[in-house]
mmCIF file of C-alpha atoms and ligand atoms in Angstrom:
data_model
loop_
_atom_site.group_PDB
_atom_site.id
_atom_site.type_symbol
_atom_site.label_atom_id
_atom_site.label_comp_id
_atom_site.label_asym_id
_atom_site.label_seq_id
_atom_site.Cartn_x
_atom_site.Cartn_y
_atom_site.Cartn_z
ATOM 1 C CA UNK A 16 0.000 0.000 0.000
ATOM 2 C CA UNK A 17 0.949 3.619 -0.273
ATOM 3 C CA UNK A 18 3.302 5.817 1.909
ATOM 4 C CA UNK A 19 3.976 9.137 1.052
ATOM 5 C CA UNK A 20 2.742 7.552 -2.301
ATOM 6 C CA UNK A 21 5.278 5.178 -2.807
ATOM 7 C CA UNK A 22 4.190 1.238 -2.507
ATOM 8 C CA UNK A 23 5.466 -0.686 0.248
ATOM 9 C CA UNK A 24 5.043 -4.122 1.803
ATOM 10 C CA UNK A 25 5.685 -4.466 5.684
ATOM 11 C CA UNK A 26 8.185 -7.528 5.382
ATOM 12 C CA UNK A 27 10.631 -8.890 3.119
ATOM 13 C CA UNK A 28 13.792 -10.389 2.901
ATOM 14 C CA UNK A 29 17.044 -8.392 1.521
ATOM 15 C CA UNK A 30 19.870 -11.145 1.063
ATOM 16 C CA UNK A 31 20.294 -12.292 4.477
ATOM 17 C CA UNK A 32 18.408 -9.461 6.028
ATOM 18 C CA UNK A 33 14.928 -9.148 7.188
ATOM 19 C CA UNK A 34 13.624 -5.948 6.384
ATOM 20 C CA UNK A 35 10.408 -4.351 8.200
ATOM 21 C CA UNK A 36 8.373 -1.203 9.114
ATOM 22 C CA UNK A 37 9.127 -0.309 12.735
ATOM 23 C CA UNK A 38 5.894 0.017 13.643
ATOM 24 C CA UNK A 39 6.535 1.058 17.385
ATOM 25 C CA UNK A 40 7.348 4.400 15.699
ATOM 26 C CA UNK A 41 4.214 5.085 13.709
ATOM 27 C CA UNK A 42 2.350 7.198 13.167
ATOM 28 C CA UNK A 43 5.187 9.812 14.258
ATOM 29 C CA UNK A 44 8.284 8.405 12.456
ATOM 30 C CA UNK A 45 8.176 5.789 9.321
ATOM 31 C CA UNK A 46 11.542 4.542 9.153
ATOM 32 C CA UNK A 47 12.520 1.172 7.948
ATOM 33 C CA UNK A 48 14.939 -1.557 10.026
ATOM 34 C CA UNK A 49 17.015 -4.276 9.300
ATOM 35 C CA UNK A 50 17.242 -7.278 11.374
ATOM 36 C CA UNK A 51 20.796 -9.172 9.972
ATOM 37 C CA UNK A 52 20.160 -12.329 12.023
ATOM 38 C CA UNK A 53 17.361 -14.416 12.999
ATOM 39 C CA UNK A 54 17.625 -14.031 17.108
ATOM 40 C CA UNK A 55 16.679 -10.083 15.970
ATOM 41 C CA UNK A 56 13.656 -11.096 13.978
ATOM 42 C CA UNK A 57 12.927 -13.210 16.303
ATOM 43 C CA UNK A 58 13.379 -10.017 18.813
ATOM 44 C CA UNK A 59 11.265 -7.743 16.147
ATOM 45 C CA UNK A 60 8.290 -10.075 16.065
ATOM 46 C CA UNK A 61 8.522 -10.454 20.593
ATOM 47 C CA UNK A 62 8.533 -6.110 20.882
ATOM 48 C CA UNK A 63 5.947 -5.548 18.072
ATOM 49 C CA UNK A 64 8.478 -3.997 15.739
ATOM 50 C CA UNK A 65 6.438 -6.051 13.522
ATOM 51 C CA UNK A 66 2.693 -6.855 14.674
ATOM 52 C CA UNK A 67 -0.512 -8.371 13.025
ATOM 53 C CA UNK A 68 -0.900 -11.929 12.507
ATOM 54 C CA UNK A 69 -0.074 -12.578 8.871
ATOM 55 C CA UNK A 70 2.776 -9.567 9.126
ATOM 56 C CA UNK A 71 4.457 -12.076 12.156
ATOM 57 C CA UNK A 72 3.954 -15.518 10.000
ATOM 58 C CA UNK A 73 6.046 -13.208 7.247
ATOM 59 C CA UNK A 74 8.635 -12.323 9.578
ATOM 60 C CA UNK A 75 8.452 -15.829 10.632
ATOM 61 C CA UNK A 76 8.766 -17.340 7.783
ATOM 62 C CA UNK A 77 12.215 -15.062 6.683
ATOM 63 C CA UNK A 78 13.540 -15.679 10.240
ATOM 64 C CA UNK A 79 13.520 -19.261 9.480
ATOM 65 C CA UNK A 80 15.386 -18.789 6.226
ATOM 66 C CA UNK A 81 17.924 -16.869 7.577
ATOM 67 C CA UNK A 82 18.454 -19.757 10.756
ATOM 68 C CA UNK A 83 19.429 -21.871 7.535
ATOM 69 C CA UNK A 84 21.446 -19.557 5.755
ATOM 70 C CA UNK A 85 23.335 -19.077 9.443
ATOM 71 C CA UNK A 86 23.489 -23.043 10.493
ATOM 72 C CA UNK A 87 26.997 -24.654 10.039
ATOM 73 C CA UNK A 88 27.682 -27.296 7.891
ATOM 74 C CA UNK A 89 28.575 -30.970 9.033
ATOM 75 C CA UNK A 90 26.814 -32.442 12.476
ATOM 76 C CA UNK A 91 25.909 -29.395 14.544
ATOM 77 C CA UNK A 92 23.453 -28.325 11.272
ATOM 78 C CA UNK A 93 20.587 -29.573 12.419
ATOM 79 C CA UNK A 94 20.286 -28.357 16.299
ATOM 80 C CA UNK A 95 21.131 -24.906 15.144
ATOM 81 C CA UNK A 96 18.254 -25.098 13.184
ATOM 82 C CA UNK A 97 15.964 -26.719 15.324
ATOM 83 C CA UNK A 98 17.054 -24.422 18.605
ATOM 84 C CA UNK A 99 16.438 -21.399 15.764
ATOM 85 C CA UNK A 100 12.912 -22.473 14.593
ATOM 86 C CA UNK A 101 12.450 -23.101 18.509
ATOM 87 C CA UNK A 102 13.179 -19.544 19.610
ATOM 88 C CA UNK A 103 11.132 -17.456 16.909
ATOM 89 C CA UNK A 104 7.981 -20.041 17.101
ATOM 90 C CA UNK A 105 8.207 -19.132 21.056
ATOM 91 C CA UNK A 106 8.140 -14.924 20.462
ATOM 92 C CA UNK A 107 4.059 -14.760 20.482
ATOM 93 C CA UNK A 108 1.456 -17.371 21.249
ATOM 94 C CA UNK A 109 -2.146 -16.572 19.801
ATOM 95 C CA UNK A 110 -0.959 -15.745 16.062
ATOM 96 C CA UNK A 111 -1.896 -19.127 14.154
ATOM 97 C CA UNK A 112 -0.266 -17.672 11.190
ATOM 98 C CA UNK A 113 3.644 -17.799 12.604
ATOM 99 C CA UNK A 114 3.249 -21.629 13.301
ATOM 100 C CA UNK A 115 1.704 -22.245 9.489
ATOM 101 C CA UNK A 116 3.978 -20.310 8.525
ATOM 102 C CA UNK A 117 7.210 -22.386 10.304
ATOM 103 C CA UNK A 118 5.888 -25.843 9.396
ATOM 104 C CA UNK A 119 5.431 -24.537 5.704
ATOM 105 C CA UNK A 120 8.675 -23.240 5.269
ATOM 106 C CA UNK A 121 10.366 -26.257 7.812
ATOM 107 C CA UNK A 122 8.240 -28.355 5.657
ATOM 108 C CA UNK A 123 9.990 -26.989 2.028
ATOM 109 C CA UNK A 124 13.546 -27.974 3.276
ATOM 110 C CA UNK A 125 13.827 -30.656 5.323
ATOM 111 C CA UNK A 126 15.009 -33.578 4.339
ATOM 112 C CA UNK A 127 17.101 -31.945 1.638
ATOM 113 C CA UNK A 128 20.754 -31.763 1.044
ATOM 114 C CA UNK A 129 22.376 -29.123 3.436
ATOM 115 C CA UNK A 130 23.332 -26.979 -0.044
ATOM 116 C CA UNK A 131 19.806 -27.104 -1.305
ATOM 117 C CA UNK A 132 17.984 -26.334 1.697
ATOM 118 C CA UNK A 133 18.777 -22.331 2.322
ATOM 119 C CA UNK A 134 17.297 -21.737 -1.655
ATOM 120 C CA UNK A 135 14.133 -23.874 -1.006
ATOM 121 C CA UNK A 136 13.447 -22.188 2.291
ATOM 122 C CA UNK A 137 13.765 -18.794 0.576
ATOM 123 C CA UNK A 138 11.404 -19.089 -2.277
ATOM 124 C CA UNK A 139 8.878 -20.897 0.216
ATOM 125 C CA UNK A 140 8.863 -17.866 2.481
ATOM 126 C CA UNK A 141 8.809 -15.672 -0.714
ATOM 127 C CA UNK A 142 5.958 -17.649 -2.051
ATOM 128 C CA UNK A 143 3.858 -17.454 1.312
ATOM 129 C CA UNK A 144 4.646 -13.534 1.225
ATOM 130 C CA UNK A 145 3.508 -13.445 -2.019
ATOM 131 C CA UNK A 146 0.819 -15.309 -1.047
ATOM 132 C CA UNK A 147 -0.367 -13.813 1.768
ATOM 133 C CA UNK A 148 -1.110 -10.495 -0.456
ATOM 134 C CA UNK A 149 -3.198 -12.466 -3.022
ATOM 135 C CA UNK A 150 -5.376 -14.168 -0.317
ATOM 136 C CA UNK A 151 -5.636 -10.527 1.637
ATOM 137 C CA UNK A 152 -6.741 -8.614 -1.845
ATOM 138 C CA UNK A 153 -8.983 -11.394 -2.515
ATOM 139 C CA UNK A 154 -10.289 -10.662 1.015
ATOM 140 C CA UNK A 155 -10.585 -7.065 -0.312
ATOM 141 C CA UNK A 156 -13.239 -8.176 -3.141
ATOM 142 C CA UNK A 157 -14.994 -10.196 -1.220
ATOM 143 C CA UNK A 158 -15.762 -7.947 2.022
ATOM 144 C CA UNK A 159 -16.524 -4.940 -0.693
ATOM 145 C CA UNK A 160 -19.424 -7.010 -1.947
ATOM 146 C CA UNK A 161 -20.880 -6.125 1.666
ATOM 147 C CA UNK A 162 -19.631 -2.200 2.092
ATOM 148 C CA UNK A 163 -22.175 0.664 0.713
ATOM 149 C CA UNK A 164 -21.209 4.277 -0.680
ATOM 150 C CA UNK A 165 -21.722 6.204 2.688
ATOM 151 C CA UNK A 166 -21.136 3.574 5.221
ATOM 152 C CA UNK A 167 -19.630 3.955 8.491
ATOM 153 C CA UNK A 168 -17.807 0.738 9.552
ATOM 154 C CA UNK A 169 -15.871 0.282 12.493
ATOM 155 C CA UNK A 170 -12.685 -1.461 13.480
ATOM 156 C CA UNK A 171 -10.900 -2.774 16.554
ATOM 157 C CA UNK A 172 -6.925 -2.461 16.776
ATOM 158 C CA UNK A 173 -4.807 -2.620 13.734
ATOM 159 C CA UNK A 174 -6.116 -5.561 10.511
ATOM 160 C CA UNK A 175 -4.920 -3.374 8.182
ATOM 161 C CA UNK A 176 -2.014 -3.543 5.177
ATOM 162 C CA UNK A 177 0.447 -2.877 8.260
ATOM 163 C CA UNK A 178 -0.812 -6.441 10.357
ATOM 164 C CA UNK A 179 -0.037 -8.406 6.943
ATOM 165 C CA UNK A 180 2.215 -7.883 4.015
ATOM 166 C CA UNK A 181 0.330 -6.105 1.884
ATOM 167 C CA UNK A 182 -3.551 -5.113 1.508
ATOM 168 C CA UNK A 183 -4.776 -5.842 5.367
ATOM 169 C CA UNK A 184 -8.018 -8.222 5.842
ATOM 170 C CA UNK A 185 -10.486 -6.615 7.568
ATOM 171 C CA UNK A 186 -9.408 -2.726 6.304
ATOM 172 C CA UNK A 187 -8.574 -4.536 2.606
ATOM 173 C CA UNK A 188 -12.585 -4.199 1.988
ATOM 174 C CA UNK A 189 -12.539 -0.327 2.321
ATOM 175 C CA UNK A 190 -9.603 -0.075 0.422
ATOM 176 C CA UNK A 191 -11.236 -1.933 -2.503
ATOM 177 C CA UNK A 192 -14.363 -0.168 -1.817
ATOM 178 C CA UNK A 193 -12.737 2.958 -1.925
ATOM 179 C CA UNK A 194 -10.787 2.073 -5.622
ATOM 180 C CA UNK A 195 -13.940 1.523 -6.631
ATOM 181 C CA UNK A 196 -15.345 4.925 -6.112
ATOM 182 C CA UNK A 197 -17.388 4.779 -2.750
ATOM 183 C CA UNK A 198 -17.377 6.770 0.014
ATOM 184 C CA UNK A 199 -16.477 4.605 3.282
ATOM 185 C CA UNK A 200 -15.751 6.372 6.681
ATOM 186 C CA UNK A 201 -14.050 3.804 9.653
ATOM 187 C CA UNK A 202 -14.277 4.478 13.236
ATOM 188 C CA UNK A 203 -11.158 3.426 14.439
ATOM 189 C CA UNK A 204 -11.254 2.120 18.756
ATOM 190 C CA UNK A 205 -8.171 3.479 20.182
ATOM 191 C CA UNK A 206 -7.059 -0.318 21.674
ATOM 192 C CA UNK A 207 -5.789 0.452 24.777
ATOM 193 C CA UNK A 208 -3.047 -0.658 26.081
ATOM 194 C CA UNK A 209 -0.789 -0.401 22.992
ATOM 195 C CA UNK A 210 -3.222 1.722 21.094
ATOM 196 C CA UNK A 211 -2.821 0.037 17.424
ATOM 197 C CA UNK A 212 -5.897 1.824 16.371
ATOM 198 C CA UNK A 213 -5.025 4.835 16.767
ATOM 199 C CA UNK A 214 -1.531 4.662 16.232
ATOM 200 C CA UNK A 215 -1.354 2.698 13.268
ATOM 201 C CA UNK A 216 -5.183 2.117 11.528
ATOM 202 C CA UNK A 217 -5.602 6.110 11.706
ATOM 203 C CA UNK A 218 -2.151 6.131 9.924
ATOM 204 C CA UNK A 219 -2.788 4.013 7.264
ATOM 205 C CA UNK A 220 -6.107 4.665 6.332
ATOM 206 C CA UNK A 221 -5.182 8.251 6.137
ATOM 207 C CA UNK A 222 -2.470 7.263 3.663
ATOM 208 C CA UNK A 223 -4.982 5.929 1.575
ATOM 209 C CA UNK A 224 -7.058 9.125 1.635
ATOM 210 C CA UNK A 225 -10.047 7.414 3.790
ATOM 211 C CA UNK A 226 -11.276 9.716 6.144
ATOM 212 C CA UNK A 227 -11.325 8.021 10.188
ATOM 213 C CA UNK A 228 -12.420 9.460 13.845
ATOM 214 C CA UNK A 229 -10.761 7.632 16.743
ATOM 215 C CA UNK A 230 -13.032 6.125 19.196
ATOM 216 C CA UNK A 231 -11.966 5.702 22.799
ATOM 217 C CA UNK A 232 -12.008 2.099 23.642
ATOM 218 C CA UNK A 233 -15.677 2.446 25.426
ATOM 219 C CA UNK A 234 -17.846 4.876 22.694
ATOM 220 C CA UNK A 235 -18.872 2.242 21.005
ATOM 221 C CA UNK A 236 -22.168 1.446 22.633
ATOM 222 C CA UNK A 237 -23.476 5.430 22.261
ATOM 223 C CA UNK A 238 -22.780 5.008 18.512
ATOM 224 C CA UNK A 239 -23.968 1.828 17.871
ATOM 225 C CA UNK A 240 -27.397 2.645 20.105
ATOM 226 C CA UNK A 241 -27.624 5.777 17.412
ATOM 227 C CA UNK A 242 -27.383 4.691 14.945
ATOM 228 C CA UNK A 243 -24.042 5.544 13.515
ATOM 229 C CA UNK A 244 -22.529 2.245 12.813
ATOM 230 C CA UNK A 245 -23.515 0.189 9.688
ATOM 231 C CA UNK A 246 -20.861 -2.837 10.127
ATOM 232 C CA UNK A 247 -17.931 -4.177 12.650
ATOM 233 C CA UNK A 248 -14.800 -5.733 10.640
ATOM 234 C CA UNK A 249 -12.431 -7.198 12.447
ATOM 235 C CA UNK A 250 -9.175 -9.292 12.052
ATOM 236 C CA UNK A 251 -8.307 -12.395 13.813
ATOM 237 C CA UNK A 252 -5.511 -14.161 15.210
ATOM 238 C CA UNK A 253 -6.769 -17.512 15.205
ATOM 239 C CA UNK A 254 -10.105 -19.011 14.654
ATOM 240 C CA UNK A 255 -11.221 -22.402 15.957
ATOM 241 C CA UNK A 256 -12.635 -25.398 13.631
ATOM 242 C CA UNK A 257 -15.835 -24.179 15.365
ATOM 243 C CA UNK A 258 -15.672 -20.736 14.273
ATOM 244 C CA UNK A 259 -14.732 -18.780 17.202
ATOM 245 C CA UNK A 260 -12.464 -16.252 16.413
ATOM 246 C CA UNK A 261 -9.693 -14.952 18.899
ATOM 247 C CA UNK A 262 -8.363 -10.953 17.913
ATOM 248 C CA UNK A 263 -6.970 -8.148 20.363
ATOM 249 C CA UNK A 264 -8.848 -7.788 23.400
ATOM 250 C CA UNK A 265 -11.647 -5.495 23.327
ATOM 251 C CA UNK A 266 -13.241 -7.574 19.631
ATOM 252 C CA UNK A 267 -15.572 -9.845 21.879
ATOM 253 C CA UNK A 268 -17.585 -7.119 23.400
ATOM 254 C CA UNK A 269 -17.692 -4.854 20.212
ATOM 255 C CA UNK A 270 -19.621 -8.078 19.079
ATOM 256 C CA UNK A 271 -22.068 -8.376 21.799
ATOM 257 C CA UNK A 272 -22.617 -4.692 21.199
ATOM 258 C CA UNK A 273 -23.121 -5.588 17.680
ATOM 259 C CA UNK A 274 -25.622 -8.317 18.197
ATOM 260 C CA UNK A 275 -27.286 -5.973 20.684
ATOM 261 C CA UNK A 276 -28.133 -3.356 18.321
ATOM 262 C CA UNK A 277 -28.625 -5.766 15.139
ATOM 263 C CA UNK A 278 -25.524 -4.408 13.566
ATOM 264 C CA UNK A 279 -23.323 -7.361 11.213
ATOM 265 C CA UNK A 280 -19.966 -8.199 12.802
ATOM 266 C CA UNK A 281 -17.553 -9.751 10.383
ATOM 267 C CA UNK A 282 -14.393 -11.288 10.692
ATOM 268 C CA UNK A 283 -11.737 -11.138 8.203
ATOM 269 C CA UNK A 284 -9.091 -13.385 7.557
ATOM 270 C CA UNK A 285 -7.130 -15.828 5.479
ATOM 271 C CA UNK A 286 -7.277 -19.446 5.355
ATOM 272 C CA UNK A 287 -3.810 -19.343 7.207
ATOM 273 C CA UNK A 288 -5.271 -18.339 10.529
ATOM 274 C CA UNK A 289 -7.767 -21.254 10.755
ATOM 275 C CA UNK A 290 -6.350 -23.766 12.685
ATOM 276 C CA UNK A 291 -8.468 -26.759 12.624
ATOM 277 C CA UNK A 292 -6.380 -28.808 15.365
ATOM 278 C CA UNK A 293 -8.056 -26.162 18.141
ATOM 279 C CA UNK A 294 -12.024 -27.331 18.351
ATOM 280 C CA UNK A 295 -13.161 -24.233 19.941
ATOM 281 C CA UNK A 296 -11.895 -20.988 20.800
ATOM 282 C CA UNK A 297 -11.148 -22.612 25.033
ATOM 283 C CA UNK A 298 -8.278 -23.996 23.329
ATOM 284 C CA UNK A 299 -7.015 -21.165 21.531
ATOM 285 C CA UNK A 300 -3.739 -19.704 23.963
ATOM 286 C CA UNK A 301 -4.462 -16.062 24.976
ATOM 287 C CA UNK A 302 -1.016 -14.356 25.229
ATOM 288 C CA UNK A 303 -0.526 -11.965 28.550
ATOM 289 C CA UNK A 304 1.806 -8.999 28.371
ATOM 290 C CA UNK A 305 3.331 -7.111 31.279
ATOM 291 C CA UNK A 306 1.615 -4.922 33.415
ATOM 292 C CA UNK A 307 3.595 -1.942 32.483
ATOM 293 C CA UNK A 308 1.419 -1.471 29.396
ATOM 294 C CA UNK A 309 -1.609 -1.198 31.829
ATOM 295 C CA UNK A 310 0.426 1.346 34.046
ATOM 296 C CA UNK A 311 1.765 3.757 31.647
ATOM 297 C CA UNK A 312 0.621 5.092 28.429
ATOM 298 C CA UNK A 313 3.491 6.892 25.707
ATOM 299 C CA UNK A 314 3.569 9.063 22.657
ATOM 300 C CA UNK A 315 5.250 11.864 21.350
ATOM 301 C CA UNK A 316 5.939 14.999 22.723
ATOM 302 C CA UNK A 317 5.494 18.417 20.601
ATOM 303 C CA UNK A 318 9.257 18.644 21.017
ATOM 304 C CA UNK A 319 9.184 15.381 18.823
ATOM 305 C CA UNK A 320 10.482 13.224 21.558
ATOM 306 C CA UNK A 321 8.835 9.712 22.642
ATOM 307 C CA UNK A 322 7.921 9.926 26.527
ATOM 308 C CA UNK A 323 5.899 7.555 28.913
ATOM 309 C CA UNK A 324 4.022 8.932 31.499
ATOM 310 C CA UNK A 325 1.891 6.607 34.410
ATOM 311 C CA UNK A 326 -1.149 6.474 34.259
ATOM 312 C CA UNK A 327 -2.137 3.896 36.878
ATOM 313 C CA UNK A 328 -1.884 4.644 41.062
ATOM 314 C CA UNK A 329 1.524 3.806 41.748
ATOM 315 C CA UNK A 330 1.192 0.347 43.974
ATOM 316 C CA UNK A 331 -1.944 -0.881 41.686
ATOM 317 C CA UNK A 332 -1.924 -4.513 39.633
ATOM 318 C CA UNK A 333 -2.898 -4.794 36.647
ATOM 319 C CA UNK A 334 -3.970 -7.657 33.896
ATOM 320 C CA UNK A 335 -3.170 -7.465 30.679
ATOM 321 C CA UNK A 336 -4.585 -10.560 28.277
ATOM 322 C CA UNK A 337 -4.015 -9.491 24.690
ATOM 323 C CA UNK A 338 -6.888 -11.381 22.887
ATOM 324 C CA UNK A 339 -10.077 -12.185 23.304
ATOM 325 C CA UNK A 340 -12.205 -15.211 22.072
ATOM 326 C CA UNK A 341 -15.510 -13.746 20.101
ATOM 327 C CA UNK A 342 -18.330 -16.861 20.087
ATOM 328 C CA UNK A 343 -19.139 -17.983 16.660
ATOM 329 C CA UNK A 344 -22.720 -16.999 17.398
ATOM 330 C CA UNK A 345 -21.589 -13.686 17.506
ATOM 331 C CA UNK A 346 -20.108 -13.952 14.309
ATOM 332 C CA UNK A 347 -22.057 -13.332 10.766
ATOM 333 C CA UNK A 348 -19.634 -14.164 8.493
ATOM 334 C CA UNK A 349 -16.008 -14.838 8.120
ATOM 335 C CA UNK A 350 -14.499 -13.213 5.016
ATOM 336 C CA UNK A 351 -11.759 -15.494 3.668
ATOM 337 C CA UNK A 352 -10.227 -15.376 0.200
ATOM 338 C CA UNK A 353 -12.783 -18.149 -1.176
ATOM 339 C CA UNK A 354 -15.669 -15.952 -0.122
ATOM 340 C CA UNK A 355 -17.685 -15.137 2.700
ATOM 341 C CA UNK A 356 -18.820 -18.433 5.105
ATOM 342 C CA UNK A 357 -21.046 -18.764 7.765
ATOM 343 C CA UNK A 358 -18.866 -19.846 10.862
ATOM 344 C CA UNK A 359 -19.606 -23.186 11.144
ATOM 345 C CA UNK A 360 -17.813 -26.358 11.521
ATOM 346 C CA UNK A 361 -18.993 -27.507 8.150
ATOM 347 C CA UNK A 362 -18.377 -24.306 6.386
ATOM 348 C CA UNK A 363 -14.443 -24.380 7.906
ATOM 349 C CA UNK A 364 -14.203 -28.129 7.366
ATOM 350 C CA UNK A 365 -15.444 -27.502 3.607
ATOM 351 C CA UNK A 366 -13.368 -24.216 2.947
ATOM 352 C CA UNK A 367 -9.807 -24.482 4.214
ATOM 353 C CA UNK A 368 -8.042 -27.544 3.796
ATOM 354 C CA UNK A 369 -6.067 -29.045 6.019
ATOM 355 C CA UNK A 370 -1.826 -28.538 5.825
HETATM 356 O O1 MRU B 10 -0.995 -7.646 19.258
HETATM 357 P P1 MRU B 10 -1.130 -7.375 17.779
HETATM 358 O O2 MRU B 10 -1.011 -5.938 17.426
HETATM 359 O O3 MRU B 10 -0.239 -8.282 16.963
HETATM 360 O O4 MRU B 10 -2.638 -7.815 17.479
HETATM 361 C C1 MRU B 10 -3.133 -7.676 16.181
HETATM 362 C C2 MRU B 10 -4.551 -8.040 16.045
HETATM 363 O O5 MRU B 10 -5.222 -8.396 16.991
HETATM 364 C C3 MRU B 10 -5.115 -8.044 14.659
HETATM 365 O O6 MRU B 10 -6.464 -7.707 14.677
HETATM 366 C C4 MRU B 10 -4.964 -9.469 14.079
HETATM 367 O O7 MRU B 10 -3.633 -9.867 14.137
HETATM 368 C C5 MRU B 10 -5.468 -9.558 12.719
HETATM 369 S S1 MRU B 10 -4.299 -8.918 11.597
HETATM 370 C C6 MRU B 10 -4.797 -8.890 10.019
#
């Protein structure tokens, strides 16, 4: 998608360097980093330098590649790569798409000879990037089947072109809207603690030229009850064979707000954050983050420096889960690059096959 009207992609491999948008900077700074070794992807993908579940299986998948290109040759070979694929598949928990996208790209080389392996892992991880922007724009077609000139639609945390490599699933339906000539305005919730709405959906949507208002995490309700809202899209993280769908913390109640009011809630995503081995969203793992990002908030000063301030009484807990499970009865569709199914176990069972 654009920046300053030049197309970019959030991930992608440069020789033996992963390459990303440090998104801990945005919407202030946009300023590309490079990552040389796979420890610091795996770093990148642990402190949401890179963020959003198909942007993660991307890094993922290039971490991996560069584990071979860094493993010796002769009998220590293969527990460098195992102990590498170990350390970047344990940087976040919930995202389904970093382990497809390890046993794909694990999948594409082993077994081979040691000098064959680092050239099939790369064009595997180059073909799931490449991939992963077909199934998202597909995505993009789909969802703008159910978006109207005028509508308001509103979005939780960041599913946009910067959470995958290109496109974004559940903002890719405005942006195809929007190419084809109709008018769509997003409400954007903040997403306390780390505030990807506002930092980074605002960001890119305005790159795009689609107008957005932030919401604070808890307006929802008021506009709902008047009125304002036509549609919910949101991403996912992972969604059970069942249908439930776990995204960043906050989705499940914009969903019983949506049912409330009679207002659709969609979920967007790609076949590669299905994962049919959890039956129901109880077995999906929620990742919890540290309490500082409860305590303290950050941004950037007029000066143009980044500062923290507390927020929270000094002495207070705090709990921090980072996803939430939404119910597939909460759910009216799930938009996925073969079309928009109902979310249930038949539907999944029929639609996305099995690795
Ligand atoms: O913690 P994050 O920022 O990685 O969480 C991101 C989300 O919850 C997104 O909604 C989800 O990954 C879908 S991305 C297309």
């Amino acid at each position: 998608m654009l920046v300053n009207n030049q197309p970019y992609r959030t991930v992608w491999l440069e020789g033996s360097t992963v390459r990303l948008i440090d998104q801990r900077l945005l919407p202030h700074r946009f300023e590309i980093v490079g990552m040389p070794r796979h420890e610091e992807t795996a770093r990148a993908i642990r402190e949401m330098i890179v963020r959003g579940a198909p942007a993660i299986g991307a890094a993922g998948a290039f971490g991996l590649v560069q584990v071979v290109l860094e493993a010796p040759e002769g009998p220590g070979r293969d527990a460098y790569i195992n102990a590498g694929e170990a350390l970047l598949r344990a940087t976040r928990p919930t995202a389904q798409n970093l382990f497809y996208a390890l046993d794909r790209v694990r999948r594409a080389f082993d077994g081979l000879p040691a000098a064959q392996q680092a050239d099939a892992a790369r064009a595997e991880a180059e073909a799931l990037a490449d991939d992963d922007v077909r199934q998202n724009e597909a995505i993009g077609r789909h969802g703008a089947e159910l978006l109207h000139n005028g509508d308001t639609l509103l979005t939780h945390c960041n599913a946009g072109w910067l959470a995958t490599v290109d496109w974004g699933t559940a903002l890719a339906p405005v942006y195809v809207a929007r190419r084809a000539g109709r008018r769509i305005h997003v409400l954007a919730d903040e997403t306390r603690p780390r505030c990807q709405g506002a930092n980074l959906t605002a960001w890119e949507l305005l790159q795009e030229g689609v107008t957005v208002d932030v919401l604070a995490d808890n307006a929802a309700g008021l506009l709902m009850r008047r009125g304002e809202v036509n549609i919910v899209i949101t991403g996912a993280d992972r969604i059970a064979a069942n249908g439930d769908a776990a995204n960043k913390i906050g989705t499940y109640e914009k969903a019983l707000l949506a049912r409330e009011h009679g207002i659709p809630f969609y979920i967007a995503a790609p076949s590669t954050t299905f994962d049919l081995n959890c039956p129901d969203g109880d077995a999906i793992p929620i990742e919890e983050r540290g309490a500082d990002e409860v305590h303290y908030a950050w941004g950037w000063t007029d000066e143009g420096k980044m500062a923290r301030v507390r927020i929270a009484a000094p002495g207070a807990g705090a709990r921090n889960p980072a996803f939430d499970v939404t119910p597939a009865e909460l759910i009216t569709g799930i938009i996925t690059e073969h079309g928009i199914i109902p979310p249930t176990r038949d539907a999944i069972a029929r639609t996305i096959a099995k690795p």
